[in-house]
Structures are given as structure tokens and as C-alpha cells.
């Protein structure tokens, strides 16, 4: 569905399966974009929210669209 599209800014992930080419082009994937539902973090990550997931993160305390977020494993 593309809701969980993110760009991996820092860190590494392992693929859980192929990403949908309807939502992430090969060019985007080469630039670090993926679907969060199709990867598992190997270490702490810094992510940039992209796609339709931006809207929920622009409200409340989560930050603004295009902001980066840190995760821990």
C-alpha cells in the first residue's frame, strides 16, 4: 500500500521479502528508500518518513514531514 515508505538515512536492514515496485522504484531503492514492512533493522536506524506516512507524523509530537527519526533495536 506504500504507507510505510521510508528512506534509510543511517543503519542497516535485512530484507524480509521484495518491495512493491508500485511503491518503490529501483532508482528510489538505490537511494535508500524501502517499505518498512518489508525490512528488519540490523542495528539502530535513522529514517526519513516518505509517502503517505508523512501525514500522521506531521501532527502531534512526532515532528514534521521530512524529519528524521531514530530507532533502536
mmCIF file of N, CA and C in Angstrom:
data_model
loop_
_atom_site.group_PDB
_atom_site.id
_atom_site.type_symbol
_atom_site.label_atom_id
_atom_site.label_comp_id
_atom_site.label_asym_id
_atom_site.label_seq_id
_atom_site.Cartn_x
_atom_site.Cartn_y
_atom_site.Cartn_z
ATOM 1 N N UNK A 1 0.813 -1.206 0.000
ATOM 2 C CA UNK A 1 0.000 0.000 0.000
ATOM 3 C C UNK A 1 0.853 1.265 0.000
ATOM 4 N N UNK A 2 2.131 1.176 0.387
ATOM 5 C CA UNK A 2 3.034 2.315 0.351
ATOM 6 C C UNK A 2 2.998 3.231 1.558
ATOM 7 N N UNK A 3 2.128 2.954 2.518
ATOM 8 C CA UNK A 3 2.013 3.822 3.689
ATOM 9 C C UNK A 3 3.314 3.881 4.484
ATOM 10 N N UNK A 4 4.051 2.802 4.561
ATOM 11 C CA UNK A 4 5.241 2.742 5.401
ATOM 12 C C UNK A 4 6.536 3.042 4.643
ATOM 13 N N UNK A 5 6.459 3.791 3.552
ATOM 14 C CA UNK A 5 7.649 4.109 2.758
ATOM 15 C C UNK A 5 8.572 5.032 3.556
ATOM 16 N N UNK A 6 9.830 4.623 3.652
ATOM 17 C CA UNK A 6 10.841 5.381 4.382
ATOM 18 C C UNK A 6 12.141 5.383 3.588
ATOM 19 N N UNK A 7 13.040 6.317 3.960
ATOM 20 C CA UNK A 7 14.392 6.303 3.422
ATOM 21 C C UNK A 7 15.322 6.029 4.584
ATOM 22 N N UNK A 8 16.183 5.052 4.432
ATOM 23 C CA UNK A 8 17.142 4.706 5.472
ATOM 24 C C UNK A 8 18.307 5.675 5.348
ATOM 25 N N UNK A 9 18.448 6.539 6.340
ATOM 26 C CA UNK A 9 19.491 7.562 6.338
ATOM 27 C C UNK A 9 20.775 6.998 6.921
ATOM 28 N N UNK A 10 20.646 6.272 8.033
ATOM 29 C CA UNK A 10 21.792 5.621 8.673
ATOM 30 C C UNK A 10 21.352 4.268 9.194
ATOM 31 N N UNK A 11 22.263 3.314 9.150
ATOM 32 C CA UNK A 11 21.987 1.982 9.670
ATOM 33 C C UNK A 11 21.811 0.963 8.559
ATOM 34 N N UNK A 12 21.567 -0.263 8.983
ATOM 35 C CA UNK A 12 21.429 -1.384 8.041
ATOM 36 C C UNK A 12 20.148 -2.151 8.344
ATOM 37 N N UNK A 13 19.582 -2.708 7.295
ATOM 38 C CA UNK A 13 18.391 -3.543 7.425
ATOM 39 C C UNK A 13 18.583 -4.825 6.637
ATOM 40 N N UNK A 14 17.809 -5.835 6.995
ATOM 41 C CA UNK A 14 17.738 -7.090 6.237
ATOM 42 C C UNK A 14 16.371 -7.152 5.581
ATOM 43 N N UNK A 15 16.344 -7.539 4.325
ATOM 44 C CA UNK A 15 15.079 -7.649 3.602
ATOM 45 C C UNK A 15 14.274 -8.836 4.108
ATOM 46 N N UNK A 16 12.976 -8.628 4.289
ATOM 47 C CA UNK A 16 12.060 -9.708 4.654
ATOM 48 C C UNK A 16 11.388 -10.280 3.415
ATOM 49 N N UNK A 17 11.566 -9.620 2.304
ATOM 50 C CA UNK A 17 10.974 -10.025 1.037
ATOM 51 C C UNK A 17 11.104 -8.876 0.065
ATOM 52 N N UNK A 18 10.640 -9.047 -1.154
ATOM 53 C CA UNK A 18 10.759 -7.986 -2.155
ATOM 54 C C UNK A 18 9.837 -6.811 -1.834
ATOM 55 N N UNK A 19 10.251 -5.605 -2.243
ATOM 56 C CA UNK A 19 9.392 -4.432 -2.097
ATOM 57 C C UNK A 19 8.507 -4.316 -3.327
ATOM 58 N N UNK A 20 7.358 -3.700 -3.160
ATOM 59 C CA UNK A 20 6.429 -3.496 -4.267
ATOM 60 C C UNK A 20 6.965 -2.418 -5.193
ATOM 61 N N UNK A 21 7.181 -2.752 -6.448
ATOM 62 C CA UNK A 21 7.658 -1.782 -7.434
ATOM 63 C C UNK A 21 6.595 -0.727 -7.739
ATOM 64 N N UNK A 22 5.368 -0.965 -7.336
ATOM 65 C CA UNK A 22 4.326 0.056 -7.485
ATOM 66 C C UNK A 22 4.560 1.207 -6.520
ATOM 67 N N UNK A 23 5.356 0.971 -5.463
ATOM 68 C CA UNK A 23 5.571 1.985 -4.430
ATOM 69 C C UNK A 23 7.019 2.424 -4.271
ATOM 70 N N UNK A 24 7.973 1.582 -4.648
ATOM 71 C CA UNK A 24 9.398 1.924 -4.568
ATOM 72 C C UNK A 24 10.054 1.508 -5.883
ATOM 73 N N UNK A 25 10.510 2.489 -6.634
ATOM 74 C CA UNK A 25 11.165 2.196 -7.913
ATOM 75 C C UNK A 25 12.584 1.695 -7.655
ATOM 76 N N UNK A 26 13.199 1.038 -8.626
ATOM 77 C CA UNK A 26 14.601 0.633 -8.458
ATOM 78 C C UNK A 26 15.519 1.818 -8.167
ATOM 79 N N UNK A 27 15.244 2.966 -8.775
ATOM 80 C CA UNK A 27 16.051 4.168 -8.536
ATOM 81 C C UNK A 27 15.908 4.644 -7.094
ATOM 82 N N UNK A 28 14.669 4.631 -6.576
ATOM 83 C CA UNK A 28 14.449 5.020 -5.176
ATOM 84 C C UNK A 28 15.145 4.046 -4.233
ATOM 85 N N UNK A 29 15.033 2.766 -4.529
ATOM 86 C CA UNK A 29 15.673 1.754 -3.683
ATOM 87 C C UNK A 29 17.188 1.985 -3.642
ATOM 88 N N UNK A 30 17.783 2.360 -4.761
ATOM 89 C CA UNK A 30 19.220 2.638 -4.810
ATOM 90 C C UNK A 30 19.577 3.853 -3.960
ATOM 91 N N UNK A 31 18.609 4.767 -3.749
ATOM 92 C CA UNK A 31 18.830 5.953 -2.919
ATOM 93 C C UNK A 31 18.450 5.717 -1.459
ATOM 94 N N UNK A 32 18.108 4.469 -1.097
ATOM 95 C CA UNK A 32 17.830 4.130 0.295
ATOM 96 C C UNK A 32 16.373 4.031 0.680
ATOM 97 N N UNK A 33 15.457 4.198 -0.274
ATOM 98 C CA UNK A 33 14.033 4.084 0.027
ATOM 99 C C UNK A 33 13.622 2.615 0.085
ATOM 100 N N UNK A 34 12.697 2.327 0.981
ATOM 101 C CA UNK A 34 12.152 0.981 1.099
ATOM 102 C C UNK A 34 10.791 1.071 1.777
ATOM 103 N N UNK A 35 10.142 -0.055 1.939
ATOM 104 C CA UNK A 35 8.912 -0.148 2.717
ATOM 105 C C UNK A 35 9.271 -0.759 4.067
ATOM 106 N N UNK A 36 8.949 -0.060 5.138
ATOM 107 C CA UNK A 36 9.325 -0.521 6.473
ATOM 108 C C UNK A 36 8.753 -1.900 6.791
ATOM 109 N N UNK A 37 7.643 -2.255 6.189
ATOM 110 C CA UNK A 37 7.037 -3.566 6.445
ATOM 111 C C UNK A 37 7.808 -4.703 5.780
ATOM 112 N N UNK A 38 8.764 -4.378 4.905
ATOM 113 C CA UNK A 38 9.500 -5.407 4.171
ATOM 114 C C UNK A 38 10.945 -5.557 4.622
ATOM 115 N N UNK A 39 11.329 -4.868 5.723
ATOM 116 C CA UNK A 39 12.694 -4.945 6.236
ATOM 117 C C UNK A 39 12.702 -5.092 7.745
ATOM 118 N N UNK A 40 13.821 -5.584 8.251
ATOM 119 C CA UNK A 40 14.032 -5.723 9.692
ATOM 120 C C UNK A 40 15.347 -5.022 10.029
ATOM 121 N N UNK A 41 15.376 -4.170 11.071
ATOM 122 C CA UNK A 41 16.618 -3.466 11.397
ATOM 123 C C UNK A 41 17.693 -4.412 11.914
ATOM 124 N N UNK A 42 18.935 -4.186 11.486
ATOM 125 C CA UNK A 42 20.084 -4.937 11.978
ATOM 126 C C UNK A 42 20.790 -4.178 13.102
ATOM 127 N N UNK A 43 20.495 -2.891 13.225
ATOM 128 C CA UNK A 43 21.117 -2.025 14.230
ATOM 129 C C UNK A 43 20.208 -0.811 14.392
ATOM 130 N N UNK A 44 20.636 0.147 15.207
ATOM 131 C CA UNK A 44 19.875 1.393 15.334
ATOM 132 C C UNK A 44 19.820 2.070 13.966
ATOM 133 N N UNK A 45 18.674 2.669 13.664
ATOM 134 C CA UNK A 45 18.460 3.303 12.358
ATOM 135 C C UNK A 45 18.115 4.774 12.520
ATOM 136 N N UNK A 46 18.391 5.522 11.482
ATOM 137 C CA UNK A 46 17.840 6.877 11.341
ATOM 138 C C UNK A 46 17.052 6.840 10.049
ATOM 139 N N UNK A 47 15.760 7.160 10.127
ATOM 140 C CA UNK A 47 14.852 7.060 8.989
ATOM 141 C C UNK A 47 14.296 8.419 8.616
ATOM 142 N N UNK A 48 13.994 8.583 7.341
ATOM 143 C CA UNK A 48 13.249 9.737 6.866
ATOM 144 C C UNK A 48 11.891 9.219 6.424
ATOM 145 N N UNK A 49 10.834 9.803 6.951
ATOM 146 C CA UNK A 49 9.478 9.384 6.602
ATOM 147 C C UNK A 49 9.150 9.897 5.203
ATOM 148 N N UNK A 50 8.567 9.048 4.380
ATOM 149 C CA UNK A 50 8.211 9.413 2.999
ATOM 150 C C UNK A 50 6.796 8.926 2.714
ATOM 151 N N UNK A 51 6.270 9.327 1.601
ATOM 152 C CA UNK A 51 4.974 8.817 1.153
ATOM 153 C C UNK A 51 3.823 9.191 2.050
ATOM 154 N N UNK A 52 2.823 8.356 2.082
ATOM 155 C CA UNK A 52 1.578 8.646 2.786
ATOM 156 C C UNK A 52 1.729 8.602 4.297
ATOM 157 N N UNK A 53 2.829 8.065 4.805
ATOM 158 C CA UNK A 53 3.026 8.027 6.246
ATOM 159 C C UNK A 53 3.395 9.405 6.789
ATOM 160 N N UNK A 54 3.734 10.367 5.910
ATOM 161 C CA UNK A 54 4.080 11.712 6.358
ATOM 162 C C UNK A 54 2.947 12.352 7.139
ATOM 163 N N UNK A 55 1.717 12.207 6.680
ATOM 164 C CA UNK A 55 0.591 12.908 7.294
ATOM 165 C C UNK A 55 0.447 12.620 8.784
ATOM 166 N N UNK A 56 0.424 11.352 9.232
ATOM 167 C CA UNK A 56 0.296 11.117 10.673
ATOM 168 C C UNK A 56 1.460 11.705 11.473
ATOM 169 N N UNK A 57 2.651 11.804 10.872
ATOM 170 C CA UNK A 57 3.807 12.304 11.592
ATOM 171 C C UNK A 57 3.889 13.818 11.599
ATOM 172 N N UNK A 58 3.028 14.501 10.839
ATOM 173 C CA UNK A 58 3.053 15.951 10.847
ATOM 174 C C UNK A 58 2.153 16.511 11.933
ATOM 175 N N UNK A 59 1.384 15.668 12.594
ATOM 176 C CA UNK A 59 0.502 16.085 13.689
ATOM 177 C C UNK A 59 1.115 15.644 15.014
ATOM 178 N N UNK A 60 0.773 16.352 16.055
ATOM 179 C CA UNK A 60 1.224 15.947 17.386
ATOM 180 C C UNK A 60 2.701 16.186 17.606
ATOM 181 N N UNK A 61 3.323 15.304 18.382
ATOM 182 C CA UNK A 61 4.698 15.489 18.828
ATOM 183 C C UNK A 61 5.719 14.738 17.990
ATOM 184 N N UNK A 62 5.308 14.080 16.946
ATOM 185 C CA UNK A 62 6.231 13.225 16.202
ATOM 186 C C UNK A 62 7.178 14.004 15.305
ATOM 187 N N UNK A 63 6.855 15.228 14.949
ATOM 188 C CA UNK A 63 7.755 16.001 14.095
ATOM 189 C C UNK A 63 7.094 16.391 12.799
ATOM 190 N N UNK A 64 7.890 16.868 11.888
ATOM 191 C CA UNK A 64 7.381 17.339 10.596
ATOM 192 C C UNK A 64 7.746 16.358 9.487
ATOM 193 N N UNK A 65 7.008 16.440 8.394
ATOM 194 C CA UNK A 65 7.316 15.610 7.226
ATOM 195 C C UNK A 65 8.744 15.894 6.789
ATOM 196 N N UNK A 66 9.464 14.864 6.408
ATOM 197 C CA UNK A 66 10.844 15.015 6.003
ATOM 198 C C UNK A 66 11.816 14.973 7.158
ATOM 199 N N UNK A 67 11.289 14.980 8.392
ATOM 200 C CA UNK A 67 12.160 14.869 9.564
ATOM 201 C C UNK A 67 12.735 13.465 9.637
ATOM 202 N N UNK A 68 13.823 13.341 10.334
ATOM 203 C CA UNK A 68 14.392 12.023 10.528
ATOM 204 C C UNK A 68 14.073 11.558 11.938
ATOM 205 N N UNK A 69 13.947 10.264 12.098
ATOM 206 C CA UNK A 69 13.625 9.655 13.372
ATOM 207 C C UNK A 69 14.621 8.559 13.673
ATOM 208 N N UNK A 70 14.956 8.416 14.933
ATOM 209 C CA UNK A 70 15.886 7.390 15.351
ATOM 210 C C UNK A 70 15.123 6.203 15.918
ATOM 211 N N UNK A 71 15.577 5.019 15.637
ATOM 212 C CA UNK A 71 15.013 3.812 16.213
ATOM 213 C C UNK A 71 16.111 3.043 16.907
ATOM 214 N N UNK A 72 15.731 2.170 17.787
ATOM 215 C CA UNK A 72 16.713 1.281 18.412
ATOM 216 C C UNK A 72 16.229 -0.140 18.239
ATOM 217 N N UNK A 73 17.161 -1.057 18.251
ATOM 218 C CA UNK A 73 16.790 -2.469 18.080
ATOM 219 C C UNK A 73 16.673 -3.124 19.423
#
